[in-house]
Short mmCIF file of C-alpha atoms in Angstrom, two decimals:
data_model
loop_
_atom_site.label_atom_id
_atom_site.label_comp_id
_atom_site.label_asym_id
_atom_site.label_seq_id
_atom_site.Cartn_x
_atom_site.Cartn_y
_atom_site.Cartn_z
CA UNK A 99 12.11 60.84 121.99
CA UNK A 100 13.48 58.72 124.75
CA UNK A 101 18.00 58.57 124.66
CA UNK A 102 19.81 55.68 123.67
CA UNK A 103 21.01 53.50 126.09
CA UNK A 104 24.87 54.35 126.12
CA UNK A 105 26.98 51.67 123.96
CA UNK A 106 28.59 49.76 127.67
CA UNK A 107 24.76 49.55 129.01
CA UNK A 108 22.94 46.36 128.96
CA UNK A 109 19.92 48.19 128.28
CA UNK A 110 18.11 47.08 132.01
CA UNK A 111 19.20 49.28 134.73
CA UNK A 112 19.26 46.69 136.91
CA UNK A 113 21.53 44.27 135.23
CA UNK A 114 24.09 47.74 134.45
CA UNK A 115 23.54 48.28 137.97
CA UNK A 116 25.14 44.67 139.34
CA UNK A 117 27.86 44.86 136.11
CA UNK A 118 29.19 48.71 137.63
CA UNK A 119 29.01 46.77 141.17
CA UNK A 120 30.88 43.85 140.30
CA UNK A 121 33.50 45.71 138.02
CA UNK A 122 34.30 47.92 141.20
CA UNK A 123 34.52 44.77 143.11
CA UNK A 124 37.05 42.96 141.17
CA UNK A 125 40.88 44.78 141.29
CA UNK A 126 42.74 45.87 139.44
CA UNK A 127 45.39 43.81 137.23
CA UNK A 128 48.95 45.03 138.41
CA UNK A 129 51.74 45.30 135.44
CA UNK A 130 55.13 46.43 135.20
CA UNK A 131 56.60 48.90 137.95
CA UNK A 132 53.51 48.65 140.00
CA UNK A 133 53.64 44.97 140.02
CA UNK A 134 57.26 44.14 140.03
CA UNK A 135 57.69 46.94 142.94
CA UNK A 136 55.78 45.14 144.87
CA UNK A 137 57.03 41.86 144.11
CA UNK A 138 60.48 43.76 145.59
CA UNK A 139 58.85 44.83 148.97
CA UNK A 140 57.11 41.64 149.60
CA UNK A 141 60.44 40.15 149.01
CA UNK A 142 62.66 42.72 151.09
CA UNK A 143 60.54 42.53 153.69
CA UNK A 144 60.11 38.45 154.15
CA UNK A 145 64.12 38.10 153.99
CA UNK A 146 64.89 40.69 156.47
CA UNK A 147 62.24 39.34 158.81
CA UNK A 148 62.99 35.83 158.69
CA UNK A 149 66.99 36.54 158.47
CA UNK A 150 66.73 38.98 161.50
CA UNK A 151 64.44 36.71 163.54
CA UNK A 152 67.48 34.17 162.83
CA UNK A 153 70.54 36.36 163.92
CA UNK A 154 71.09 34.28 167.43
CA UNK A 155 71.09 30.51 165.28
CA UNK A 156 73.36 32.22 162.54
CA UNK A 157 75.80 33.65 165.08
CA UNK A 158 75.96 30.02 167.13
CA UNK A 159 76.81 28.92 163.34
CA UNK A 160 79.03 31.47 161.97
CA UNK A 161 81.12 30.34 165.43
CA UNK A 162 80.98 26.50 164.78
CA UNK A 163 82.24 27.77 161.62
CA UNK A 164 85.14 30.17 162.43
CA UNK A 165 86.27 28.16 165.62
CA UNK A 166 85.07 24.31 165.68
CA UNK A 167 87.51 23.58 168.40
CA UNK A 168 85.65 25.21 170.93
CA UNK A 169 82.52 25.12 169.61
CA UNK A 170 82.41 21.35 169.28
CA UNK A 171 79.26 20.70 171.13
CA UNK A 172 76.48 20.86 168.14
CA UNK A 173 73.76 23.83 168.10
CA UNK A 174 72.13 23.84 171.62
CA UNK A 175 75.87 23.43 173.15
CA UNK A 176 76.78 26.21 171.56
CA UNK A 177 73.78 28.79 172.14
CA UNK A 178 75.01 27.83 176.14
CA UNK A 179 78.53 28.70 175.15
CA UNK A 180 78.02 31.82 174.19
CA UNK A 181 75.88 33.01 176.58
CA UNK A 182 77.99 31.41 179.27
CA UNK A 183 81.01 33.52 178.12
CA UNK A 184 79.26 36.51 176.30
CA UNK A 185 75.67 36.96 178.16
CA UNK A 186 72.61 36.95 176.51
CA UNK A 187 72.97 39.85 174.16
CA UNK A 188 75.88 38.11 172.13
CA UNK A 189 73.03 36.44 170.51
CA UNK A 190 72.02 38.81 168.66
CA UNK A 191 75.52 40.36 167.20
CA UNK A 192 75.25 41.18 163.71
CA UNK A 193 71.23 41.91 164.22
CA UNK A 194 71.69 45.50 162.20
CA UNK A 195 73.66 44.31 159.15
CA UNK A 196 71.47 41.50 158.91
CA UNK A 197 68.17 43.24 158.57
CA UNK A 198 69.45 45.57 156.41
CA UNK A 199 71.42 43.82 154.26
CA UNK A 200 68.79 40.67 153.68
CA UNK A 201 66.65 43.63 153.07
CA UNK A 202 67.81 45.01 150.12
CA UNK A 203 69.20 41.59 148.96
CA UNK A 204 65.39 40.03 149.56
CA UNK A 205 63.95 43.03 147.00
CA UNK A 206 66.65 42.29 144.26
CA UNK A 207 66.36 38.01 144.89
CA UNK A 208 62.60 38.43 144.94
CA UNK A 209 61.34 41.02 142.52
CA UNK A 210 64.39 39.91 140.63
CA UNK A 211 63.00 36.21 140.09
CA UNK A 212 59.77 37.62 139.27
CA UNK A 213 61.15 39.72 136.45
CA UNK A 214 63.64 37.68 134.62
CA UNK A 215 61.20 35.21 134.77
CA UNK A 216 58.75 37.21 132.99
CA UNK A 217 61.45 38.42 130.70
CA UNK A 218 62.13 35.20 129.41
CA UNK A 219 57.79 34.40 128.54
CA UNK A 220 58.18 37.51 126.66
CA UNK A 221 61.45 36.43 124.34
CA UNK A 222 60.70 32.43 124.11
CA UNK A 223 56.72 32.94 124.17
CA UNK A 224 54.85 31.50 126.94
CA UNK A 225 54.34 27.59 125.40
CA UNK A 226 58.14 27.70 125.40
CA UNK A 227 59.10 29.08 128.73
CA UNK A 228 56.49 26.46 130.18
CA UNK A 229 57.80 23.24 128.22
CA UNK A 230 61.04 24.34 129.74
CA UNK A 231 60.27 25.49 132.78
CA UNK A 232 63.29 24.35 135.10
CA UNK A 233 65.67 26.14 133.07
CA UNK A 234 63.61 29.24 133.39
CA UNK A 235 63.61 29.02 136.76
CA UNK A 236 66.96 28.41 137.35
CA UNK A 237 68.33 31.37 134.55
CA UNK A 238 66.07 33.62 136.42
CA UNK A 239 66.85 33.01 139.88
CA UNK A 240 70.55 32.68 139.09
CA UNK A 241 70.23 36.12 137.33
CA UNK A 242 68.27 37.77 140.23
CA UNK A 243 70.73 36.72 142.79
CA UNK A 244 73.79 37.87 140.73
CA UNK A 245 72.41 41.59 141.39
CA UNK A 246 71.14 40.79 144.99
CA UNK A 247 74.94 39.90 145.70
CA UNK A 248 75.66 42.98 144.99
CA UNK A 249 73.74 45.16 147.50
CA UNK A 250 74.42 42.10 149.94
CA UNK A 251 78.25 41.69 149.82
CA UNK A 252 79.09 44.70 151.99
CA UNK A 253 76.28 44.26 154.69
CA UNK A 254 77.36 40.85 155.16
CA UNK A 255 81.03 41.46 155.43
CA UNK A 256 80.58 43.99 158.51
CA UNK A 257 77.57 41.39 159.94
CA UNK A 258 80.81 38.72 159.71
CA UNK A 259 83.29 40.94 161.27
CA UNK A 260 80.92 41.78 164.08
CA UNK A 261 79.90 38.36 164.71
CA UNK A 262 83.55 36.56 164.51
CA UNK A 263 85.22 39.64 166.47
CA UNK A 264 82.28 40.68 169.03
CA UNK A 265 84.77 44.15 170.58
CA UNK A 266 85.53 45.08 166.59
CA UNK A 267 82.63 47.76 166.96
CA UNK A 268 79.53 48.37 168.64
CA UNK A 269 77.23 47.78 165.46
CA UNK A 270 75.97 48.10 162.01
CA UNK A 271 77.35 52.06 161.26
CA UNK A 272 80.31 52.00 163.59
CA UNK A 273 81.65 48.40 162.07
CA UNK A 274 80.94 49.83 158.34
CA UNK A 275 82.97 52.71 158.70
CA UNK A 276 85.97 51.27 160.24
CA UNK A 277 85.87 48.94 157.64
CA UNK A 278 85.75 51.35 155.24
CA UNK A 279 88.43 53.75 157.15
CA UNK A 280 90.81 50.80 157.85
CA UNK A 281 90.56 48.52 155.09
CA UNK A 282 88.99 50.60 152.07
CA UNK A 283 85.99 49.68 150.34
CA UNK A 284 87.28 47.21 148.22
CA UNK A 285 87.58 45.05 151.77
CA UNK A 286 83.60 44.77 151.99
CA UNK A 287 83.56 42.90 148.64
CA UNK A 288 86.70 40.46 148.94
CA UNK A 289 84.20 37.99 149.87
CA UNK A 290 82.34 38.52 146.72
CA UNK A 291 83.25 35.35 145.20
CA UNK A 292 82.13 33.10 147.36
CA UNK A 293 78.89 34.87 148.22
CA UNK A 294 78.27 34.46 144.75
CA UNK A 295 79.92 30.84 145.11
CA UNK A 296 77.24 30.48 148.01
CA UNK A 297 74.18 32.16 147.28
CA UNK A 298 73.98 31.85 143.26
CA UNK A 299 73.60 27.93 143.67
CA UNK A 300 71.70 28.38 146.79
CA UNK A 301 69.06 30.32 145.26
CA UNK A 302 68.99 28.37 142.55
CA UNK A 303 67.99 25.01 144.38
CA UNK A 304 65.97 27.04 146.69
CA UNK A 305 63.36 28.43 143.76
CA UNK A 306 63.81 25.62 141.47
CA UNK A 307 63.00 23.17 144.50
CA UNK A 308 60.24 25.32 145.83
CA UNK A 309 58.44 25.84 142.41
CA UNK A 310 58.48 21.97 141.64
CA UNK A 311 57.23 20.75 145.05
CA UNK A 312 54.58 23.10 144.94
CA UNK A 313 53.71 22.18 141.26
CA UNK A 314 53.47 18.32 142.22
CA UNK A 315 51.31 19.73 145.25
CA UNK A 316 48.85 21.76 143.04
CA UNK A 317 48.21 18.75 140.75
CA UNK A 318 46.57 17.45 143.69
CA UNK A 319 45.24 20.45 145.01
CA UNK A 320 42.80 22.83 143.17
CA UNK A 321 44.60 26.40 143.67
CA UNK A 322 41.79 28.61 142.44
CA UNK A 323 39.36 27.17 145.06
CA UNK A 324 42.33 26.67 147.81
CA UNK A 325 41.87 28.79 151.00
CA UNK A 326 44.13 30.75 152.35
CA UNK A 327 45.32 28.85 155.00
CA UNK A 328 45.77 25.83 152.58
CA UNK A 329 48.13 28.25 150.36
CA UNK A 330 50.10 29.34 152.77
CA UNK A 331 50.92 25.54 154.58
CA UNK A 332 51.76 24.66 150.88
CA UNK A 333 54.29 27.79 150.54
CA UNK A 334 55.70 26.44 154.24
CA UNK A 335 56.21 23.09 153.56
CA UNK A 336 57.22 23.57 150.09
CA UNK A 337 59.92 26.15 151.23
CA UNK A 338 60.93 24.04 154.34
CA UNK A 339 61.92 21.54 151.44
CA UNK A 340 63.41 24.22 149.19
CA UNK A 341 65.76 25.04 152.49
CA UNK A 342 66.75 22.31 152.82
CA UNK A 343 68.02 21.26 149.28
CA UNK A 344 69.66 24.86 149.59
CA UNK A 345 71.35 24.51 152.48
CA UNK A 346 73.20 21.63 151.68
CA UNK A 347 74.28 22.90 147.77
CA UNK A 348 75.77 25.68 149.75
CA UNK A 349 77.09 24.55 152.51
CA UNK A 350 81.12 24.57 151.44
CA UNK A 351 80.91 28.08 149.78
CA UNK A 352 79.19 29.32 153.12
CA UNK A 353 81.78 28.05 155.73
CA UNK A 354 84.53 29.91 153.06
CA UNK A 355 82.79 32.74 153.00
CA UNK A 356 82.73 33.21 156.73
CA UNK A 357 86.22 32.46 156.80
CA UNK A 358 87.64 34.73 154.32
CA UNK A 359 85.98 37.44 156.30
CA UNK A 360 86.96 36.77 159.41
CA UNK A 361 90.07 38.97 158.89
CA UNK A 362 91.91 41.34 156.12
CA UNK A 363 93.76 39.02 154.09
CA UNK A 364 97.97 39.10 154.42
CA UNK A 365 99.40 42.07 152.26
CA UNK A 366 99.47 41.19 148.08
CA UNK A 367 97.26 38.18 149.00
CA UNK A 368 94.56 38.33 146.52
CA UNK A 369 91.03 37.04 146.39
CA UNK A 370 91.52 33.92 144.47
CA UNK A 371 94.61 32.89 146.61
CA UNK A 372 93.09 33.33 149.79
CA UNK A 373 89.63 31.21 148.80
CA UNK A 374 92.47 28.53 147.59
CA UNK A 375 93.86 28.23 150.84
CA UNK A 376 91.16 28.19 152.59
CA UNK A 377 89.75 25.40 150.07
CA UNK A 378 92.62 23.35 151.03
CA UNK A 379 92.92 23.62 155.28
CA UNK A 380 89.58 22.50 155.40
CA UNK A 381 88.86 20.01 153.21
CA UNK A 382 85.82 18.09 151.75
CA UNK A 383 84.49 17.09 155.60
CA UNK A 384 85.56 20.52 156.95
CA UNK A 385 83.92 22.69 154.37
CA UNK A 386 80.57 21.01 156.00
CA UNK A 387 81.10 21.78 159.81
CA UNK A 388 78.63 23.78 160.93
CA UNK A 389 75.60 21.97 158.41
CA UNK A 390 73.21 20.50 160.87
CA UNK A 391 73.06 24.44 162.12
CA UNK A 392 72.48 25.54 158.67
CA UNK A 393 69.97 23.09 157.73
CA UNK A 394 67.79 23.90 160.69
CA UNK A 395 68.41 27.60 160.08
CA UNK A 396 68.01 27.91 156.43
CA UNK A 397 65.04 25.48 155.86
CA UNK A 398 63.10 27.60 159.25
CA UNK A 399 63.85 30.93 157.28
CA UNK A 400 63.23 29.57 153.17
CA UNK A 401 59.94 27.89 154.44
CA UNK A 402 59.14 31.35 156.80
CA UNK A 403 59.85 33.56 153.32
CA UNK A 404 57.86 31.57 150.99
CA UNK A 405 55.06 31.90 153.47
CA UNK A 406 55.30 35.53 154.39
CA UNK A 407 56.16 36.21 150.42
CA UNK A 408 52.65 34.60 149.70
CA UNK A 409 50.73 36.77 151.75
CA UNK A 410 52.13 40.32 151.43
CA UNK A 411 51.64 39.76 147.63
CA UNK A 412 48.22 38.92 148.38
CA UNK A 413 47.73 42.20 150.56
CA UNK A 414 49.76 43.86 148.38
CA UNK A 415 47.39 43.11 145.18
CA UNK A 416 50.38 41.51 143.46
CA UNK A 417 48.16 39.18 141.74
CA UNK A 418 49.71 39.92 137.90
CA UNK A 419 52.71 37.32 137.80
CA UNK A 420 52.52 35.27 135.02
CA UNK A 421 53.10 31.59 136.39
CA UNK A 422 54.42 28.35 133.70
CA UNK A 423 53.67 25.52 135.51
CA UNK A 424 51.33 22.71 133.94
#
């Protein structure tokens, strides 16, 4: 008596044949700590790229910034500037704590996003979350860069220090531990304030802006049949957009920021006193010196991440994010 074809068999060899192909053939469906891991690494490693690759326009800014009366002559004056009085290699001051530091903060922002955003389908229910999509972006993203702050704050402080006082130390480990040694630790995060002044509304326009652009985009588009190279010149240009938007939210908090770490504050000067002097010697129109810098920086390095973000998902197999767009 002949066996029973097994219960997942067709009952033509053939046809079970091309199902086992085709099942090999299609991956596998990422979920939690697989998926959101790599979310995090595609994320670490977009920021740190485009943020490293970006060191010589933000030290040309971070000067503009600190000392506008003798860098007064726009971007391109001041790359000559500095190389005229520092050489070449002043360019890329700050190159270590940069990486670094963008790195970690990248795999929190990123994989962050990605989470929270998920996390709030799973407590509203997905019809909800996608009727109110905006605020889920921006809860999420505001959420996710609370905790990238965090690993940031420190990173940034010494990439500051190293960039406004080029003979403070020779790099990222030296500069950290005098810091530390001089100062204490509590100096890396007296600028935590206004990197979360900064960066929270930053990265708040920057998803919000990105996801809506590319939702009016893919109305017009048809994603599933989209190639590649379509995808990522949508994830450019909607980023470059994104940047922009950004940039300009956070332009005030940024200038502050590289202000209050310029130096150790004066001795029982506090946080909140310092950012309120600083506030009021530079005013509405001085709080924005430095922008046309910032804008060409930040909207070259939000469109770069959206772009490199889309593709090492896609190598990755991060394919499992739940998106709420209509």
């Amino acid at each position: 008596m002949a066996a029973s074809a097994p219960p997942s068999s067709t009952g033509s060899t053939k046809l079970d044949g091309l199902v086992q192909k085709t099942t090999a053939q299609t991956p596998e469906k990422l979920s939690g700590l697989a998926l959101y891991s790599r979310f995090a690494l595609a994320g670490a490693v977009c920021c740190s790229v485009t943020h490293g690759g970006l060191t010589p326009v933000d030290v040309v800014k971070t000067r503009i910034q600190l000392d506008p009366l003798t860098y007064n002559k726009g971007m391109i004056g001041g790359f000559r500037q500095v190389i005229a009085k520092e050489g070449a290699g002043a360019l890329l001051t700050g190159f270590g704590p940069t990486a670094a530091g963008y790195f970690l903060q990248g795999a929190f922002k990123f994989g962050g996003y990605e989470l929270f955003k998920q996390q709030c389908i799973n407590y509203f229910g997905y019809e909800t979350a996608s009727n109110n999509r905006t605020a889920v972006y921006l809860a999420s993203s505001a959420l996710a860069e609370f905790f990238a702050d965090i690993a940031l704050c420190p990173l940034e402080a010494t990439r500051i220090r190293l960039v406004s006082e080029p003979t403070f130390a020779s790099g990222l480990l030296s500069g950290f531990g005098k810091i530390a040694s001089q100062e204490g630790l509590g100096a890396f995060y007296s600028g935590f304030g206004p990197i979360l002044f900064k960066q929270v509304p930053y990265t708040m326009a920057k998803f919000v802006v990105y996801e809506k652009v590319a939702e009016a985009v893919y109305k017009r588009v048809d994603k599933s049949t989209a190639s590649g190279g379509i995808q990522t010149t949508i994830n450019l240009g909607s980023g470059l957009i994104a940047g922009f938007a950004a940039a300009f939210v956070s332009q005030p908090a940024d200038t502050m920021l590289s202000k209050i770490n310029k130096t150790k504050g004066l001795p029982g000067e506090g946080t909140t006193s310092r950012l309120i002097k600083i506030a009021k010697e530079l005013g509405l129109r001085g709080s924005y010196t430095g922008l046309g810098a910032r804008l060409f920086m930040v909207g070259t390095l939000t469109a770069g991440q959206f772009a490199i973000y889309g593709d090492i998902k896609k190598v990755l197999g991060a394919t499992g994010g739940v998106e709420i767009a209509n």
